Amino acid sequence: MKIKIQHQPTQDDLKQLGVFKWAIWQKEASKFPWTYDCQETCYFLAGNVIVTPDGGQPVQMGEGDLVTFPAGMSCTWEITSDVKKHYCFD
């Protein structure tokens, strides 16, 4: 299971996806386990995160990144600076 990251997508790409109509999630610096029941796509407005899939390599992401997490993935989130993101579950 692979995390897909698009660094600095264009405003047109974001508008086509309807990103700015998605809900917003915010969280302070912290570390916690997470499992994705369904696919999530998110766009980071602020912050930095290291997501480590169970049994996999850490993936760094943050402000300006459009990220897709696959359904069924279990991982650990380590928020290194406070996060604010738009998100959508597919």
PDB file of C-alpha atoms in Angstrom:
ATOM      1  CA  MET A   1       0.000   0.000   0.000  1.00  0.00           C
ATOM      2  CA  LYS A   2       1.485   3.254  -1.112  1.00  0.00           C
ATOM      3  CA  ILE A   3       0.910   6.842  -0.047  1.00  0.00           C
ATOM      4  CA  LYS A   4       0.678   9.095  -3.120  1.00  0.00           C
ATOM      5  CA  ILE A   5       1.978  12.665  -2.820  1.00  0.00           C
ATOM      6  CA  GLN A   6       1.642  15.464  -5.348  1.00  0.00           C
ATOM      7  CA  HIS A   7       3.888  18.351  -4.272  1.00  0.00           C
ATOM      8  CA  GLN A   8       2.566  21.845  -4.982  1.00  0.00           C
ATOM      9  CA  PRO A   9      -0.409  20.985  -7.243  1.00  0.00           C
ATOM     10  CA  THR A  10      -1.730  23.886  -9.326  1.00  0.00           C
ATOM     11  CA  GLN A  11      -4.720  25.914  -8.179  1.00  0.00           C
ATOM     12  CA  ASP A  12      -6.570  24.588 -11.262  1.00  0.00           C
ATOM     13  CA  ASP A  13      -5.908  20.982 -10.159  1.00  0.00           C
ATOM     14  CA  LEU A  14      -7.205  21.775  -6.662  1.00  0.00           C
ATOM     15  CA  LYS A  15     -10.327  23.514  -8.003  1.00  0.00           C
ATOM     16  CA  GLN A  16     -11.074  20.591 -10.350  1.00  0.00           C
ATOM     17  CA  LEU A  17     -11.005  18.227  -7.366  1.00  0.00           C
ATOM     18  CA  GLY A  18     -13.191  20.577  -5.323  1.00  0.00           C
ATOM     19  CA  VAL A  19     -10.563  20.673  -2.549  1.00  0.00           C
ATOM     20  CA  PHE A  20     -11.692  24.020  -1.128  1.00  0.00           C
ATOM     21  CA  LYS A  21     -15.205  22.639  -0.488  1.00  0.00           C
ATOM     22  CA  TRP A  22     -13.856  19.718   1.593  1.00  0.00           C
ATOM     23  CA  ALA A  23     -13.995  19.718   5.386  1.00  0.00           C
ATOM     24  CA  ILE A  24     -11.019  20.989   7.398  1.00  0.00           C
ATOM     25  CA  TRP A  25      -9.147  19.042  10.091  1.00  0.00           C
ATOM     26  CA  GLN A  26      -6.634  20.578  12.479  1.00  0.00           C
ATOM     27  CA  LYS A  27      -4.382  18.990  15.078  1.00  0.00           C
ATOM     28  CA  GLU A  28      -1.471  20.064  17.246  1.00  0.00           C
ATOM     29  CA  ALA A  29       1.941  18.403  17.239  1.00  0.00           C
ATOM     30  CA  SER A  30       1.418  14.814  18.440  1.00  0.00           C
ATOM     31  CA  LYS A  31       1.957  11.142  17.598  1.00  0.00           C
ATOM     32  CA  PHE A  32      -0.792   8.534  17.200  1.00  0.00           C
ATOM     33  CA  PRO A  33      -1.726   5.318  15.347  1.00  0.00           C
ATOM     34  CA  TRP A  34      -4.300   5.454  12.549  1.00  0.00           C
ATOM     35  CA  THR A  35      -6.042   3.020  10.192  1.00  0.00           C
ATOM     36  CA  TYR A  36      -7.765   4.123   6.976  1.00  0.00           C
ATOM     37  CA  ASP A  37     -11.109   2.332   6.548  1.00  0.00           C
ATOM     38  CA  CYS A  38     -11.505   3.981   3.151  1.00  0.00           C
ATOM     39  CA  GLN A  39      -9.273   6.026   0.862  1.00  0.00           C
ATOM     40  CA  GLU A  40      -8.574   9.592   2.012  1.00  0.00           C
ATOM     41  CA  THR A  41      -7.340  12.450  -0.129  1.00  0.00           C
ATOM     42  CA  CYS A  42      -6.163  15.584   1.653  1.00  0.00           C
ATOM     43  CA  TYR A  43      -4.494  18.897   0.930  1.00  0.00           C
ATOM     44  CA  PHE A  44      -2.213  20.358   3.588  1.00  0.00           C
ATOM     45  CA  LEU A  45      -2.752  24.063   4.251  1.00  0.00           C
ATOM     46  CA  ALA A  46      -0.201  24.142   7.092  1.00  0.00           C
ATOM     47  CA  GLY A  47       2.070  21.899   9.123  1.00  0.00           C
ATOM     48  CA  ASN A  48       4.428  18.990   8.671  1.00  0.00           C
ATOM     49  CA  VAL A  49       3.849  15.283   9.248  1.00  0.00           C
ATOM     50  CA  ILE A  50       5.777  12.028   9.069  1.00  0.00           C
ATOM     51  CA  VAL A  51       3.469   9.092   8.317  1.00  0.00           C
ATOM     52  CA  THR A  52       4.954   5.627   8.762  1.00  0.00           C
ATOM     53  CA  PRO A  53       2.904   2.738   7.338  1.00  0.00           C
ATOM     54  CA  ASP A  54       3.048  -0.379   9.539  1.00  0.00           C
ATOM     55  CA  GLY A  55       6.071  -2.330   8.303  1.00  0.00           C
ATOM     56  CA  GLY A  56       7.010   0.437   5.851  1.00  0.00           C
ATOM     57  CA  GLN A  57       9.238   3.456   5.450  1.00  0.00           C
ATOM     58  CA  PRO A  58       8.405   6.919   6.874  1.00  0.00           C
ATOM     59  CA  VAL A  59       6.908   9.402   4.397  1.00  0.00           C
ATOM     60  CA  GLN A  60       7.224  13.141   5.012  1.00  0.00           C
ATOM     61  CA  MET A  61       4.517  15.544   3.878  1.00  0.00           C
ATOM     62  CA  GLY A  62       3.214  18.975   4.709  1.00  0.00           C
ATOM     63  CA  GLU A  63       2.076  22.399   3.567  1.00  0.00           C
ATOM     64  CA  GLY A  64       1.213  22.491  -0.136  1.00  0.00           C
ATOM     65  CA  ASP A  65       1.044  18.699  -0.575  1.00  0.00           C
ATOM     66  CA  LEU A  66      -1.932  16.818  -2.022  1.00  0.00           C
ATOM     67  CA  VAL A  67      -1.838  13.337  -0.490  1.00  0.00           C
ATOM     68  CA  THR A  68      -3.844  10.142  -1.025  1.00  0.00           C
ATOM     69  CA  PHE A  69      -3.845   7.432   1.653  1.00  0.00           C
ATOM     70  CA  PRO A  70      -5.025   3.960   0.535  1.00  0.00           C
ATOM     71  CA  ALA A  71      -7.964   2.169   2.148  1.00  0.00           C
ATOM     72  CA  GLY A  72      -6.885  -0.494   4.627  1.00  0.00           C
ATOM     73  CA  MET A  73      -3.538   1.095   5.514  1.00  0.00           C
ATOM     74  CA  SER A  74      -2.503   1.169   9.180  1.00  0.00           C
ATOM     75  CA  CYS A  75       0.170   3.679  10.100  1.00  0.00           C
ATOM     76  CA  THR A  76       1.558   6.039  12.713  1.00  0.00           C
ATOM     77  CA  TRP A  77       1.128   9.789  12.314  1.00  0.00           C
ATOM     78  CA  GLU A  78       3.804  12.019  13.813  1.00  0.00           C
ATOM     79  CA  ILE A  79       2.780  15.669  13.515  1.00  0.00           C
ATOM     80  CA  THR A  80       5.982  17.714  13.871  1.00  0.00           C
ATOM     81  CA  SER A  81       4.283  21.096  13.433  1.00  0.00           C
ATOM     82  CA  ASP A  82       0.564  21.843  13.842  1.00  0.00           C
ATOM     83  CA  VAL A  83      -1.518  20.607  10.892  1.00  0.00           C
ATOM     84  CA  LYS A  84      -4.437  22.139   9.048  1.00  0.00           C
ATOM     85  CA  LYS A  85      -5.750  20.267   6.020  1.00  0.00           C
ATOM     86  CA  HIS A  86      -8.754  19.847   3.749  1.00  0.00           C
ATOM     87  CA  TYR A  87      -9.818  16.199   3.516  1.00  0.00           C
ATOM     88  CA  CYS A  88     -12.209  13.935   1.655  1.00  0.00           C
ATOM     89  CA  PHE A  89     -12.978  10.233   2.133  1.00  0.00           C
ATOM     90  CA  ASP A  90     -13.752   8.293  -1.074  1.00  0.00           C
TER      91      ASP A  90
END
